[in-house]
Coordinates of C-alpha atoms in Angstrom, one line a residue:
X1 CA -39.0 19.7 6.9
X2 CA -35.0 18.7 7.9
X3 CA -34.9 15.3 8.8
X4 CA -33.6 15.2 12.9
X5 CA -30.3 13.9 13.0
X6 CA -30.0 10.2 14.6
X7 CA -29.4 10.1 18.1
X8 CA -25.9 10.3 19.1
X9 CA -24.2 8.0 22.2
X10 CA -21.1 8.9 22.1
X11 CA -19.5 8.8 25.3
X12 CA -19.9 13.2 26.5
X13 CA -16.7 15.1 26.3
X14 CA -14.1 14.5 29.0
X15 CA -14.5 18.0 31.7
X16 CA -11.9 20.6 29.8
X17 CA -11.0 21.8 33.9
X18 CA -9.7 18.6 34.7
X19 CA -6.0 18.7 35.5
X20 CA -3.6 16.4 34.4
X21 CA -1.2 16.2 31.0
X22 CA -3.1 13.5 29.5
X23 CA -6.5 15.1 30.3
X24 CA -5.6 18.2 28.7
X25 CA -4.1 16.3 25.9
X26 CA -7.4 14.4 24.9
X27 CA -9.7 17.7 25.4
X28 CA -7.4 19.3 22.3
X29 CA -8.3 17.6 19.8
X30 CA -5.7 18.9 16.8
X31 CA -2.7 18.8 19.6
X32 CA -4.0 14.6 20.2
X33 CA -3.7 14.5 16.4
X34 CA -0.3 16.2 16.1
X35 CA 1.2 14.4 19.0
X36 CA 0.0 11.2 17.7
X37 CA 2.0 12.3 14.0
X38 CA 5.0 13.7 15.5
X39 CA 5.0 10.2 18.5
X40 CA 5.2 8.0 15.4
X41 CA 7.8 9.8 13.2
X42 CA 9.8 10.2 16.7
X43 CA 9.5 6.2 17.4
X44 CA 10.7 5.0 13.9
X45 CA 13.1 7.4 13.3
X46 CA 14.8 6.4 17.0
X47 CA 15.0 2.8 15.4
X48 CA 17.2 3.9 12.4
X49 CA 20.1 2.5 14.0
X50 CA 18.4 -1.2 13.9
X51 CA 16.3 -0.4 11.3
X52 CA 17.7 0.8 8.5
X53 CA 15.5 2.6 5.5
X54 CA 13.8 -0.1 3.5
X55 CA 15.5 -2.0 0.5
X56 CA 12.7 -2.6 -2.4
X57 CA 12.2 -6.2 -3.2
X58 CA 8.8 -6.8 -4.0
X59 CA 7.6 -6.3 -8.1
X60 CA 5.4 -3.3 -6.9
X61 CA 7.5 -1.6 -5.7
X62 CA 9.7 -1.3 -8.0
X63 CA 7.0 0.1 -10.0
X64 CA 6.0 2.6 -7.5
X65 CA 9.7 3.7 -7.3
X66 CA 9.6 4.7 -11.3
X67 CA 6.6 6.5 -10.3
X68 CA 8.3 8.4 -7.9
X69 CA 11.2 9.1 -9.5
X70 CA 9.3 10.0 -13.0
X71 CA 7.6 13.0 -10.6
X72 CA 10.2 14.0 -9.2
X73 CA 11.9 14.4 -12.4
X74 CA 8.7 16.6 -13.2
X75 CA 7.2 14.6 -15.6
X76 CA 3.7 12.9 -15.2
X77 CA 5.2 10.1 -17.5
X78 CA 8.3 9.4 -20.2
X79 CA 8.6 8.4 -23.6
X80 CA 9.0 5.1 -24.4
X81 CA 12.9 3.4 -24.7
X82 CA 13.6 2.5 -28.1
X83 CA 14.6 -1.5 -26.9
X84 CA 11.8 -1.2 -24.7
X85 CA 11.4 -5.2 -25.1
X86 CA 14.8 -5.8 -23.1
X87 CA 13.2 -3.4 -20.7
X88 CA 9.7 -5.0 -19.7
X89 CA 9.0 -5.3 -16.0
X90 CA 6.5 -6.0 -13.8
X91 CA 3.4 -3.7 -13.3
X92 CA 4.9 -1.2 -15.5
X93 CA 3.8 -0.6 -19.1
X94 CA 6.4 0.4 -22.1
X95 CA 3.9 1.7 -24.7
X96 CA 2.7 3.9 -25.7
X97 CA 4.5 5.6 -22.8
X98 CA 6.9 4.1 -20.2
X99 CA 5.6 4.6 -17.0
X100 CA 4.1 2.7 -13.4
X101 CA 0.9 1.5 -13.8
X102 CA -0.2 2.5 -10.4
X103 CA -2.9 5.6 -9.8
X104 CA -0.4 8.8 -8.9
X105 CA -1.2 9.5 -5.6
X106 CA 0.9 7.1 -4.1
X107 CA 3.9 7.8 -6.4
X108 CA 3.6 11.5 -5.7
X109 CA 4.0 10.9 -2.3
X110 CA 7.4 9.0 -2.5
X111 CA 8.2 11.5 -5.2
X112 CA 7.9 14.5 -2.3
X113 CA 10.0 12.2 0.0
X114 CA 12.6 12.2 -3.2
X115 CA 13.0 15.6 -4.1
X116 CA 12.9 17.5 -0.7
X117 CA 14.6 14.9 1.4
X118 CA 16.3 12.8 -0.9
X119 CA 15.1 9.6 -0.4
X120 CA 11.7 8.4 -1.3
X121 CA 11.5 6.4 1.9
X122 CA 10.7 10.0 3.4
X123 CA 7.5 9.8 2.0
X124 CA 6.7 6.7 3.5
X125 CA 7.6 7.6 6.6
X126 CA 5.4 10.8 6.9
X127 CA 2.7 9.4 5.1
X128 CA 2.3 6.6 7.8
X129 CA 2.4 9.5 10.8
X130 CA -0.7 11.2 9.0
X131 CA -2.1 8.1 8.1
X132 CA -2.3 7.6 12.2
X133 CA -3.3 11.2 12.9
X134 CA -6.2 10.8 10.5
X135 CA -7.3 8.0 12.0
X136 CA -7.1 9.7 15.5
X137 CA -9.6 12.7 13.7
X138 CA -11.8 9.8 12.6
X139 CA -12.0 8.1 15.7
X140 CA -12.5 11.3 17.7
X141 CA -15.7 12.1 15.2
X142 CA -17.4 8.6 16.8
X143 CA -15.9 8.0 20.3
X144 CA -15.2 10.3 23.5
X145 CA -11.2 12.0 22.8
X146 CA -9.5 9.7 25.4
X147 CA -10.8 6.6 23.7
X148 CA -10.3 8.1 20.3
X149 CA -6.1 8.9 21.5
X150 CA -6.3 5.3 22.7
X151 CA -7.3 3.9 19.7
X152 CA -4.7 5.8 17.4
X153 CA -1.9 5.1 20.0
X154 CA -2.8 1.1 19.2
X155 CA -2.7 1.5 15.5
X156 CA 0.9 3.6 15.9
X157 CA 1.9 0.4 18.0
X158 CA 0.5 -2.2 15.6
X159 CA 0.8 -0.9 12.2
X160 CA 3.0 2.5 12.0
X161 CA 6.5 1.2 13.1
X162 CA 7.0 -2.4 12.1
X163 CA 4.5 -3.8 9.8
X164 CA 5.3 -3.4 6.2
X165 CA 2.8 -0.3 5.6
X166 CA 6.1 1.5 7.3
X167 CA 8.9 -0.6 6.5
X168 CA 8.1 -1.1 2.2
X169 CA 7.4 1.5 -1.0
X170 CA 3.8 -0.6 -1.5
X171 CA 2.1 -0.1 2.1
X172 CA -1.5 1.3 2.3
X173 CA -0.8 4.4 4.2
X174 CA -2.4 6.8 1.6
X175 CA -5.7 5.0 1.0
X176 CA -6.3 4.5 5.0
X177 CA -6.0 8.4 4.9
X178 CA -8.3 9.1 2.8
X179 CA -10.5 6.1 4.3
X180 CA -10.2 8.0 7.6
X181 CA -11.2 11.4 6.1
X182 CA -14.3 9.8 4.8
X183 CA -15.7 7.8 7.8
X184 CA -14.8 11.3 9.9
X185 CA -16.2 13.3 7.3
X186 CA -19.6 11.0 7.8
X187 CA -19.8 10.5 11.3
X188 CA -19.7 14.7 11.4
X189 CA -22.0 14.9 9.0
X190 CA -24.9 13.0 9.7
X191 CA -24.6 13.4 13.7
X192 CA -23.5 16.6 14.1
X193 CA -25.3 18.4 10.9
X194 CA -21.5 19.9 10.3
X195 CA -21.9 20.4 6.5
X196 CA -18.6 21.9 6.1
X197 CA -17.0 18.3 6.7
X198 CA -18.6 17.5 2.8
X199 CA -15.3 19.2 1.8
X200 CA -13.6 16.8 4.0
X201 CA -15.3 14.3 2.2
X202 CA -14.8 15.3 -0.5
X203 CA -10.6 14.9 0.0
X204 CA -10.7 11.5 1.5
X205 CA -12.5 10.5 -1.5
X206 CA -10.4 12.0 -4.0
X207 CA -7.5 10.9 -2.2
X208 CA -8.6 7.3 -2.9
X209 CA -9.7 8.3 -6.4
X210 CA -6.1 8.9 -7.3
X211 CA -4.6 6.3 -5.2
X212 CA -7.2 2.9 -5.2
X213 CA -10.1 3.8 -7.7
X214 CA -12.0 0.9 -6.9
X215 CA -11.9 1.6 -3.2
X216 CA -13.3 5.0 -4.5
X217 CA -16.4 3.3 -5.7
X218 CA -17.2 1.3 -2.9
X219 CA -16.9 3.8 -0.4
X220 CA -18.5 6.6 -2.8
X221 CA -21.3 4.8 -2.9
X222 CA -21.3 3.6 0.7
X223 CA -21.2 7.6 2.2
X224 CA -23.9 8.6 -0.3
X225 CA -26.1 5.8 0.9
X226 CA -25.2 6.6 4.5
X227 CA -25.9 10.7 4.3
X228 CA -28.9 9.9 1.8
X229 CA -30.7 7.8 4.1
X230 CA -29.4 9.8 7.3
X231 CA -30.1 13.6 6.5
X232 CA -33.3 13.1 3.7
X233 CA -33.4 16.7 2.4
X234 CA -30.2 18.1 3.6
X235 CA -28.1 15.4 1.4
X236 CA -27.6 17.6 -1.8
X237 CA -26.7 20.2 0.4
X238 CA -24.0 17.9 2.5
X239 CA -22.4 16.8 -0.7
X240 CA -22.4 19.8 -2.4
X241 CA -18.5 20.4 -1.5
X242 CA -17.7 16.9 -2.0
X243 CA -18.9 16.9 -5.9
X244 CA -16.5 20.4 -6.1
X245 CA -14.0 18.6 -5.1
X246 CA -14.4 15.5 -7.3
X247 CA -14.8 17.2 -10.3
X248 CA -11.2 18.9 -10.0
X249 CA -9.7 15.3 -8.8
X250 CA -11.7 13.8 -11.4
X251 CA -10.3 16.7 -14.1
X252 CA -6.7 15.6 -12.6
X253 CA -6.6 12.1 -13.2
X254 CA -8.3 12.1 -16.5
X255 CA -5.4 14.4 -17.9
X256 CA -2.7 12.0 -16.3
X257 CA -4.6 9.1 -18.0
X258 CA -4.4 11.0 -21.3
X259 CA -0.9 12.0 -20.7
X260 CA 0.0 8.4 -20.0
X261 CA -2.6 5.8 -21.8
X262 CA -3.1 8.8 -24.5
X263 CA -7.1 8.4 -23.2
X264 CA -8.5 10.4 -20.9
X265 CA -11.2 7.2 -19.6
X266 CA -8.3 5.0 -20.0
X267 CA -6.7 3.8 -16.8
X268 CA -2.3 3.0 -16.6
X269 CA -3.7 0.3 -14.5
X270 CA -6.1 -0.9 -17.0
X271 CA -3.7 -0.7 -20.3
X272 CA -1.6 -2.9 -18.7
X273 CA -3.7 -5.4 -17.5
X274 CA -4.6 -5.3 -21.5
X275 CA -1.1 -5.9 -22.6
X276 CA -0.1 -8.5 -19.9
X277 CA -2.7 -9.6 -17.8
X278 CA -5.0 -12.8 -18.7
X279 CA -7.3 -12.3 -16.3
X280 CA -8.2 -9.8 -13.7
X281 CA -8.4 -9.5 -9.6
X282 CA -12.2 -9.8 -9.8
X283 CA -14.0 -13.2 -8.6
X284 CA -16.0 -13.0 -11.4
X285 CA -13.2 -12.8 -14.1
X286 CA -12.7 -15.0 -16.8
X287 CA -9.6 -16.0 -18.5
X288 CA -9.1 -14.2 -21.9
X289 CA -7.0 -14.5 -24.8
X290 CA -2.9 -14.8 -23.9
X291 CA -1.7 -11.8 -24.8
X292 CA 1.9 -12.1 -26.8
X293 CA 5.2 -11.9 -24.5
X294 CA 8.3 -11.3 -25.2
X295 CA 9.7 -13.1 -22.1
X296 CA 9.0 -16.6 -20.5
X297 CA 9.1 -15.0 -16.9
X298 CA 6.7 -12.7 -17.8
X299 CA 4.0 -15.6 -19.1
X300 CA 4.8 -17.6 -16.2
X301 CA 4.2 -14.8 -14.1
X302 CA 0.8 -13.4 -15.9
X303 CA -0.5 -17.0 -18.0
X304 CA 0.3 -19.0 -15.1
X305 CA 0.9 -18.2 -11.6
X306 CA -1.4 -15.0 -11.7
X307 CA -4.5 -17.3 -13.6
X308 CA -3.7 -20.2 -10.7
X309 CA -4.2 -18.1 -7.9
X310 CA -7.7 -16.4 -8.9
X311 CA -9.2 -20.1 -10.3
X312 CA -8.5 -21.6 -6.9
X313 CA -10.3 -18.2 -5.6
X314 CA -13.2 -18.7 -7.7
X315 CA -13.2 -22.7 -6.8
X316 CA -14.1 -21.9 -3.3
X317 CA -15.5 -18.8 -2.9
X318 CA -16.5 -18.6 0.5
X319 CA -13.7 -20.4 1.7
X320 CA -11.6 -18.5 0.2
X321 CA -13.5 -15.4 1.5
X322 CA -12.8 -16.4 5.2
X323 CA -9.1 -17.3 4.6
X324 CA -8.7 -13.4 3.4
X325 CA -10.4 -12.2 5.8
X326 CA -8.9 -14.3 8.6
X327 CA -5.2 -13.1 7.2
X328 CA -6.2 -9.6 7.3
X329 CA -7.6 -9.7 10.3
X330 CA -4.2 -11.6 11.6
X331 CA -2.7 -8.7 10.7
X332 CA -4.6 -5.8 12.0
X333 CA -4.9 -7.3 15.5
X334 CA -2.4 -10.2 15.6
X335 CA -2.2 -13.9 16.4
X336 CA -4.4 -13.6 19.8
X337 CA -7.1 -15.4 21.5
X338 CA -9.6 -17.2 19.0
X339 CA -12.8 -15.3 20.6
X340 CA -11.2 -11.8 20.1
X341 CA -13.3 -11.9 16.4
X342 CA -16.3 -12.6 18.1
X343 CA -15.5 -8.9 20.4
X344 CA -16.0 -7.2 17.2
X345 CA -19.0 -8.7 15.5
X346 CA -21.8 -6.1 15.3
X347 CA -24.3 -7.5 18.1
X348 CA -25.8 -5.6 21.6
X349 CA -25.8 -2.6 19.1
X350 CA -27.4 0.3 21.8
X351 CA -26.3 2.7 20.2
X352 CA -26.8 4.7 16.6
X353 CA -23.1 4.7 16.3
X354 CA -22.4 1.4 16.8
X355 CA -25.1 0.4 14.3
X356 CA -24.0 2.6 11.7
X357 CA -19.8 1.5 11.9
X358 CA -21.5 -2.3 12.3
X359 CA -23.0 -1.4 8.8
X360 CA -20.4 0.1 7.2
X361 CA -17.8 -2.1 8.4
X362 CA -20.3 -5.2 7.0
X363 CA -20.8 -3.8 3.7
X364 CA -17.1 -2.4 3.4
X365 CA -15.3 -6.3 3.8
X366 CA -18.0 -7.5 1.6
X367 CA -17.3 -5.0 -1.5
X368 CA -13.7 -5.0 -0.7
X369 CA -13.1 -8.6 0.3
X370 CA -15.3 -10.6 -1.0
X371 CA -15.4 -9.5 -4.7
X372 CA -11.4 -10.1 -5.4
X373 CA -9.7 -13.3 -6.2
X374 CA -6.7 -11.9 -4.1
X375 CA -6.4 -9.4 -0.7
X376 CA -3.7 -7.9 1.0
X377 CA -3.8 -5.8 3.9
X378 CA -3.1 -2.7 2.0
X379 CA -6.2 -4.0 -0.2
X380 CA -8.6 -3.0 2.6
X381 CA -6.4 0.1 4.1
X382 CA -9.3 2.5 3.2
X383 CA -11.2 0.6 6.2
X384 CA -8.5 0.0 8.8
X385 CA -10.1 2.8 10.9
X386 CA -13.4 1.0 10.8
X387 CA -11.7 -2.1 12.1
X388 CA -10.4 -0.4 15.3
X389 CA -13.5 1.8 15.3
X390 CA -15.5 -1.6 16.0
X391 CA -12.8 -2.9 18.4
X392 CA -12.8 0.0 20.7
X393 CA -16.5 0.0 20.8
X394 CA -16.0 -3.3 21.9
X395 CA -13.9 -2.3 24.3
X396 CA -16.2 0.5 25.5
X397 CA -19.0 -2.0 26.3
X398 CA -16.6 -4.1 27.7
X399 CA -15.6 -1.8 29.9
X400 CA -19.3 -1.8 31.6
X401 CA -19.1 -5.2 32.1
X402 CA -17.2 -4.9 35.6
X403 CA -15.1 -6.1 36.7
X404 CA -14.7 -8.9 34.3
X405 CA -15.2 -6.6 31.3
X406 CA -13.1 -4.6 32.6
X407 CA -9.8 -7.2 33.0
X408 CA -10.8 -8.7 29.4
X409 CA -10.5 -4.9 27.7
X410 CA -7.5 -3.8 30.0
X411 CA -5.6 -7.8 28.6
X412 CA -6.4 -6.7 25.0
X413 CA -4.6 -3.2 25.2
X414 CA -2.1 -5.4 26.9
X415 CA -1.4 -7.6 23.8
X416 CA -0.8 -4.6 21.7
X417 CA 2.2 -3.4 24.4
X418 CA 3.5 -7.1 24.4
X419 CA 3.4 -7.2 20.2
X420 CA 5.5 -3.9 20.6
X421 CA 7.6 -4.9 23.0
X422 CA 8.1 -8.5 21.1
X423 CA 9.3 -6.5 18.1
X424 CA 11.6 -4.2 19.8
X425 CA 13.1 -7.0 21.8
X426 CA 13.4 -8.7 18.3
X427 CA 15.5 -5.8 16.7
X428 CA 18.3 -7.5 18.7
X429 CA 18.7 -10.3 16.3
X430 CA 19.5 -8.3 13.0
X431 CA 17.5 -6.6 10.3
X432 CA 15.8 -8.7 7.8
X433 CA 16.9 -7.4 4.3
X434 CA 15.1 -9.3 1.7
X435 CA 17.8 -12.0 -0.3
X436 CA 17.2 -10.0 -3.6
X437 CA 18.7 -6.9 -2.3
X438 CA 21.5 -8.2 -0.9
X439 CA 22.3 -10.2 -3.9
X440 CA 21.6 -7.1 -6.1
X441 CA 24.4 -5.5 -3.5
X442 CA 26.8 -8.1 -4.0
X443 CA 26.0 -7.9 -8.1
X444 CA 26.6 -3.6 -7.8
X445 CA 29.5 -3.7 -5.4
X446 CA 31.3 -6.3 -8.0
X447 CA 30.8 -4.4 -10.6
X448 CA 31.9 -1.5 -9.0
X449 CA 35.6 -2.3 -8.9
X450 CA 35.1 -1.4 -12.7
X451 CA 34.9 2.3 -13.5
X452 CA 32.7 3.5 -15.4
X453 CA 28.5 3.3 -16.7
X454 CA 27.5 -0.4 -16.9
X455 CA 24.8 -2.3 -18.9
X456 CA 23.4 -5.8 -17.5
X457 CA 22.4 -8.3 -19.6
X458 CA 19.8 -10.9 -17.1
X459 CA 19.9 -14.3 -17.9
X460 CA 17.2 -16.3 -16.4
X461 CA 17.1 -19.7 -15.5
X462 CA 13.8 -21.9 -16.4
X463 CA 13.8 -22.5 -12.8
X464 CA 13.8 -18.7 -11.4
X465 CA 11.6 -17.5 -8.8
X466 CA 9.4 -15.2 -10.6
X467 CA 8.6 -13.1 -7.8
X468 CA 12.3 -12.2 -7.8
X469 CA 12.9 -9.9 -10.4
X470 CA 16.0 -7.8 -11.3
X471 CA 15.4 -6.2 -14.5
X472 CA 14.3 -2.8 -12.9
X473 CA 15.1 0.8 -14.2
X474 CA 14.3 4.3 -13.3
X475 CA 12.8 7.2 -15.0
X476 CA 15.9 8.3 -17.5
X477 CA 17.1 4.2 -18.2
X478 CA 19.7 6.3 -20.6
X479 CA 21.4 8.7 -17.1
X480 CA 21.4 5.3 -15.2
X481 CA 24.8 4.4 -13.5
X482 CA 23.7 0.6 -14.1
X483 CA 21.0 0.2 -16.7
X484 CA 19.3 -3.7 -16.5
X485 CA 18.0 -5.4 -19.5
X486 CA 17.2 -8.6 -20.3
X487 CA 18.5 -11.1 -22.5
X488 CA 17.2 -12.2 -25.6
X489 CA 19.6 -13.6 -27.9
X490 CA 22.3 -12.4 -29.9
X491 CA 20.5 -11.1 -33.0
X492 CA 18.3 -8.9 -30.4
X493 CA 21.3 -7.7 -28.2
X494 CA 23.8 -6.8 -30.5
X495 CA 21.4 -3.5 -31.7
X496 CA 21.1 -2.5 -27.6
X497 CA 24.8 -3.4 -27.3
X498 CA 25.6 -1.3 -29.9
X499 CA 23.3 1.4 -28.9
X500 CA 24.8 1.2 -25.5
X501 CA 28.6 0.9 -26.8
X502 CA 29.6 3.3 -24.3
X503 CA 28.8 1.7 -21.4
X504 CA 30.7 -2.1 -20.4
X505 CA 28.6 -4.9 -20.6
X506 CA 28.0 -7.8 -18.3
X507 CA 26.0 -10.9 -18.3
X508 CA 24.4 -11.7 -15.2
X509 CA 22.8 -15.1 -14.2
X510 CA 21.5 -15.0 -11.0
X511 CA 19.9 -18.3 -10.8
X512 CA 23.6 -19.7 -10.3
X513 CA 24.5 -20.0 -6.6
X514 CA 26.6 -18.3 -5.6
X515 CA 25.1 -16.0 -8.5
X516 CA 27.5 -15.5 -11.9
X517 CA 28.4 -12.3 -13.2
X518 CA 30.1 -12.7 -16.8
X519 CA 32.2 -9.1 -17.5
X520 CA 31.6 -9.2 -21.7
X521 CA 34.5 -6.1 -22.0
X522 CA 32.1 -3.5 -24.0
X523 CA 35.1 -1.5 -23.1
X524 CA 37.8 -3.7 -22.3
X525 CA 39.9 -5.9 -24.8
X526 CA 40.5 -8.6 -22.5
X527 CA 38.8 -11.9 -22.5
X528 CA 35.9 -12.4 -20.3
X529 CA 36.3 -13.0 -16.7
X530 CA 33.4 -14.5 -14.5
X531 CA 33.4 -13.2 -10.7
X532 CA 31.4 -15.6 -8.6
X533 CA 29.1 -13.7 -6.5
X534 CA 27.7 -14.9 -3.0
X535 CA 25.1 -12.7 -1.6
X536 CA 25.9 -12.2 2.6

């Protein structure tokens, strides 16, 4: 006997024969999506002007930028440098291939924005417009389409223009795609019986399989709990798409690893935390033998900063729990009123839905939260739709609460308008470009007034920042214009020197202020000249 599906409240569909643009909007549900993709690209594209596209600054993602430019080169991964010592990175492994250590998905997508627009930024920026269309589709599977275009209008405002999911090469657009495909995919599933939605599944899973494996597992095992337990019987038939699916994403990845790791079981991610990493992201990781490196920024980095930062995790473990979750949560919904938390905390659940997003919300934060020494936003993407699933909910029940409930729900849409507003009205001040780039400007343009291919020798202070890193190459380090290595003495450089004899050679220190770029004359018989360097 089929197991009765639970009983559905979601608010009925809006009357398809009412008038009005935004009525009509609402009742077609692809057109809410589209509008809601093509209203994001529109807004951020109209900022150009005061928002330029992103400089890279941050260690991943520079590593995501080989990635994409390794794919678009048409290559899965590249053979190792022969110096490949004066070329180790961050989050980027040398042997026994040279490639990000990063699942692909995320590096394909830059890649796409590389090769057909010519700048891999494009990839971000269309990648955060689906990202909010998917979650309109999700949110349309749980809540009445007027709420569900409400909602995704309030993530476009908080997270698809500004924050740094839009505005970086390391944001968390993909996995809150396939995040949103997966919570649609269950709520159509197990409340409408639409088995057809196991392919969509199916995607949204693979999609995090190739972009956040761990995520993967957690929500894997969360939507085969959720359809197990909601359709009895009918479960192997739900899921029969989704394990199609996975078997081919599954098939995909393996080969990748293979092609880079040389084994198929054998994640980039997990080679490197071999050759670099002491420890791992996990709370209940234990320091292990120091691997040997071959620079002192990258022990600092690894042995020291990296080790510091999950101990005091593991110290205070529910302490720590609350901070990460109170910094996410800062994030998703802002700086607001202290009691806005409480809004979303799973109690008055009337209905099955609310029940079920309570659940899966609960056990979500706890896998993906709770169990890591360290969480960004983009750590917990694969939920975001959750999160604003809850809140509008919130606001739903608010909303019969009049007319009190009413003002409260009607203020909280209002602080996402005033966040907006607040960043537009900021634009007027000047863009924030990280200090790196500029400096690394300042560093290019110098060396500019020099014809010619260039090779830069970095010279770290003891005191450098380790989170500022300039030794970064692409794909082909050979075809660069400027390749960047570092230093490691005389006996060591003069092979690469002479290797690179072609090219002029420079000696940079950027730990100097202003920062001190030494021209060594590879090319030129003239002494060396030092061209102090300040960064605007």
């Amino acid at each position: 006997m089929t197991a009765a599906p639970p009983t559905s409240h979601v608010a009925p569909l809006p009357n398809r024969d009412r008038e009005g643009a935004g009525a009509w909007l609402t009742n077609h549900l692809t057109l809410a999506c589209a509008f809601v993709f093509l209203l994001t690209i529109a807004i951020r594209l109209a900022l150009i002007p005061w928002m330029h596209v992103p400089k890279p600054a941050v260690h991943d993602e520079f590593s995501y930028l080989l990635a994409s430019d390794t794919y678009a080169s048409g290559r899965l991964t590249n053979s190792p440098h022969p110096f490949w010592q004066h070329f180790e990175t961050f989050h980027v492994i040398q042997l026994p291939t040279y490639a990000s250590k990063y699942p692909p998905l995320p590096g394909l997508v830059l890649a796409f924005g590389q090769k057909f627009f010519g700048q891999p930024w494009a990839g971000v920026l269309i990648s955060t417009a689906l990202m909010c269309a998917a979650i309109c589709w999700m949110l349309q599977g749980w809540l009445s389409p007027p709420v569900a275009l409400l909602g995704a209008l309030l993530v476009v405002l908080r997270l698809g223009i500004f924050d740094y999911w839009m505005n970086s090469y390391y944001g968390g657009a993909v996995p809150a795609i396939g995040g949103a495909l997966v919570f649609g995919a269950i709520a159509r599933i197990a409340f409408r019986l639409e088995f057809k939605h196991g392919a969509t599944l199916g995607l949204g899973l693979a999609i995090l399989l190739a972009s956040r494996p761990y995520d993967f597992l957690v929500l894997g095992l969360i939507s085969a709990a959720v359809l197990a337990w909601s359709l009895r019987r009918e479960s192997p038939r739900a899921l029969l798409l989704t394990a199609i699916i996975l078997a081919i994403a599954g098939a995909g990845m393996a080969y990748n690893n293979y092609r880079v790791t040389g084994n198929a079981l054998t994640l980039p991610y997990l080679l490197h935390d071999q050759q670099y990493a002491t420890t791992s992201v996990f709370m209940w990781s234990k320091p292990h033998a120091e691997p040997v490196y071959h620079h002192a920024v990258m022990r600092q980095y690894w042995a020291e900063w990296f080790v510091n930062k999950a101990q005091a995790a593991q110290h205070d473990p529910l302490g720590s729990f609350f901070v990460r979750l109170s910094d996410n949560y800062n994030f998703f919904f802002g700086y607001w009123p202290l009691f806005i938390p409480l809004l979303i905390w799973p109690y008055r659940l009337k209905s099955t839905e609310e029940r079920l997003a309570a659940i899966l919300l609960g056990a979500s934060l706890i896998a993906l939260v709770a169990t890591l020494a360290g969480t960004m936003p983009h750590y917990i993407a694969c939920i975001a739709c959750l999160l604003y699933l809850r809140f509008l909910q919130t606001l739903t029940r608010l909303w019969t609460w009049r007319p009190a409930g009413q003002i409260l729900a009607m203020s909280f849409i209002a602080l996402f308008l005033i966040h907006f507003a607040t960043q537009v009205v900021d634009l007027r001040t000047g863009e924030q470009v990280p200090t790196l780039a500029l400096a690394k400007d300042a560093v290019i343009q110098a060396m500019q007034k020099e014809p010619g291919p260039k090779l830069v020798l970095v010279r770290y202070s003891p005191q450098h920042l380790i989170h500022e890193e300039w030794v970064t190459n692409g794909a082909n380090i050979d075809a660069q214009p400027i390749v960047w290595a570092r230093e490691m003495g005389p006996d060591q450089d003069r092979p690469l020197l002479e290797y690179f004899q072609n090219r002029q050679a420079w000696l940079l220190e950027p730990d100097q202020s202003p920062p001190k770029l030494t021209h060594c004359g590879a090319r030129s018989q003239r002494a060396a000249s030092s061209l102090m360097l300040t960064a605007q």
